[in-house]
Amino acid sequence: MGGAILVVRIGLWTIQSIVISTDMFGSLLQRQETFQGYLDAIWSILQNAVVIVASFVVNTFPVLIMMVSLNHCVDC
């Protein structure tokens, strides 16, 4: 049960990260090719990377804790 929930959450996280990345690269293509534009693009990439990692941790951490606790109780 916990494994299925983990797979579903990772799938949703993957879809979310693809949507964020697509939006990010679409906005990069629209930027002017200036030094400030490149700095803005790098800053945008870093912000989106933090959002993607945070959402992955939030989505998978509770399920991992549940799976570890269930496995621990089975071993008892």
mmCIF file of C-alpha atoms in Angstrom:
data_model
loop_
_atom_site.group_PDB
_atom_site.id
_atom_site.type_symbol
_atom_site.label_atom_id
_atom_site.label_comp_id
_atom_site.label_asym_id
_atom_site.label_seq_id
_atom_site.Cartn_x
_atom_site.Cartn_y
_atom_site.Cartn_z
ATOM 1 C CA MET A 1 0.000 0.000 0.000
ATOM 2 C CA GLY A 2 2.721 2.440 0.962
ATOM 3 C CA GLY A 3 4.706 1.577 -2.166
ATOM 4 C CA ALA A 4 1.707 2.328 -4.394
ATOM 5 C CA ILE A 5 1.174 5.672 -2.685
ATOM 6 C CA LEU A 6 4.866 6.486 -3.122
ATOM 7 C CA VAL A 7 4.715 5.627 -6.840
ATOM 8 C CA VAL A 8 1.632 7.820 -7.317
ATOM 9 C CA ARG A 9 3.228 10.731 -5.463
ATOM 10 C CA ILE A 10 6.466 10.462 -7.430
ATOM 11 C CA GLY A 11 4.419 10.361 -10.649
ATOM 12 C CA LEU A 12 2.530 13.501 -9.668
ATOM 13 C CA TRP A 13 5.786 15.172 -8.676
ATOM 14 C CA THR A 14 7.304 14.285 -12.064
ATOM 15 C CA ILE A 15 4.323 15.755 -13.936
ATOM 16 C CA GLN A 16 4.518 18.895 -11.809
ATOM 17 C CA SER A 17 8.248 19.305 -12.439
ATOM 18 C CA ILE A 18 7.762 18.844 -16.202
ATOM 19 C CA VAL A 19 5.073 21.548 -16.215
ATOM 20 C CA ILE A 20 7.311 23.915 -14.218
ATOM 21 C CA SER A 21 10.274 23.215 -16.508
ATOM 22 C CA THR A 22 8.189 23.775 -19.649
ATOM 23 C CA ASP A 23 6.947 27.105 -18.300
ATOM 24 C CA MET A 24 10.483 28.040 -17.317
ATOM 25 C CA PHE A 25 12.015 27.311 -20.721
ATOM 26 C CA GLY A 26 9.119 29.010 -22.495
ATOM 27 C CA SER A 27 9.753 32.168 -20.505
ATOM 28 C CA LEU A 28 13.501 31.905 -21.190
ATOM 29 C CA LEU A 29 12.859 31.910 -24.934
ATOM 30 C CA GLN A 30 10.884 35.142 -24.621
ATOM 31 C CA ARG A 31 13.627 37.016 -22.753
ATOM 32 C CA GLN A 32 15.867 39.520 -24.447
ATOM 33 C CA GLU A 33 19.422 38.425 -25.046
ATOM 34 C CA THR A 34 21.049 40.831 -22.634
ATOM 35 C CA PHE A 35 23.234 40.218 -19.615
ATOM 36 C CA GLN A 36 20.346 41.164 -17.309
ATOM 37 C CA GLY A 37 18.127 38.732 -19.213
ATOM 38 C CA TYR A 38 20.613 35.921 -18.614
ATOM 39 C CA LEU A 39 20.849 36.775 -14.913
ATOM 40 C CA ASP A 40 17.054 36.755 -14.662
ATOM 41 C CA ALA A 41 16.949 33.394 -16.443
ATOM 42 C CA ILE A 42 19.512 31.861 -14.070
ATOM 43 C CA TRP A 43 17.624 33.237 -11.061
ATOM 44 C CA SER A 44 14.371 31.775 -12.442
ATOM 45 C CA ILE A 45 16.005 28.368 -12.926
ATOM 46 C CA LEU A 46 17.303 28.374 -9.341
ATOM 47 C CA GLN A 47 13.917 29.343 -7.936
ATOM 48 C CA ASN A 48 12.166 26.610 -9.911
ATOM 49 C CA ALA A 49 14.774 24.037 -8.847
ATOM 50 C CA VAL A 50 14.115 24.884 -5.185
ATOM 51 C CA VAL A 51 10.351 24.528 -5.743
ATOM 52 C CA ILE A 52 10.793 21.158 -7.478
ATOM 53 C CA VAL A 53 13.058 19.759 -4.733
ATOM 54 C CA ALA A 54 10.796 21.062 -1.964
ATOM 55 C CA SER A 55 7.698 19.552 -3.561
ATOM 56 C CA PHE A 56 9.483 16.216 -3.957
ATOM 57 C CA VAL A 57 10.469 16.185 -0.275
ATOM 58 C CA VAL A 58 6.984 17.205 0.868
ATOM 59 C CA ASN A 59 5.327 14.571 -1.335
ATOM 60 C CA THR A 60 7.586 11.625 -0.539
ATOM 61 C CA PHE A 61 8.841 12.158 3.021
ATOM 62 C CA PRO A 62 5.586 11.257 4.856
ATOM 63 C CA VAL A 63 5.167 8.112 2.760
ATOM 64 C CA LEU A 64 8.761 7.049 3.393
ATOM 65 C CA ILE A 65 8.277 7.541 7.140
ATOM 66 C CA MET A 66 5.079 5.476 7.006
ATOM 67 C CA MET A 67 6.797 2.682 5.071
ATOM 68 C CA VAL A 68 9.733 2.602 7.490
ATOM 69 C CA SER A 69 7.419 2.523 10.508
ATOM 70 C CA LEU A 70 5.326 -0.276 8.970
ATOM 71 C CA ASN A 71 8.434 -2.307 8.166
ATOM 72 C CA HIS A 72 9.728 -1.735 11.686
ATOM 73 C CA CYS A 73 6.490 -2.985 13.238
ATOM 74 C CA VAL A 74 6.514 -6.092 11.034
ATOM 75 C CA ASP A 75 10.044 -6.888 12.213
ATOM 76 C CA CYS A 76 9.109 -6.544 15.886
#
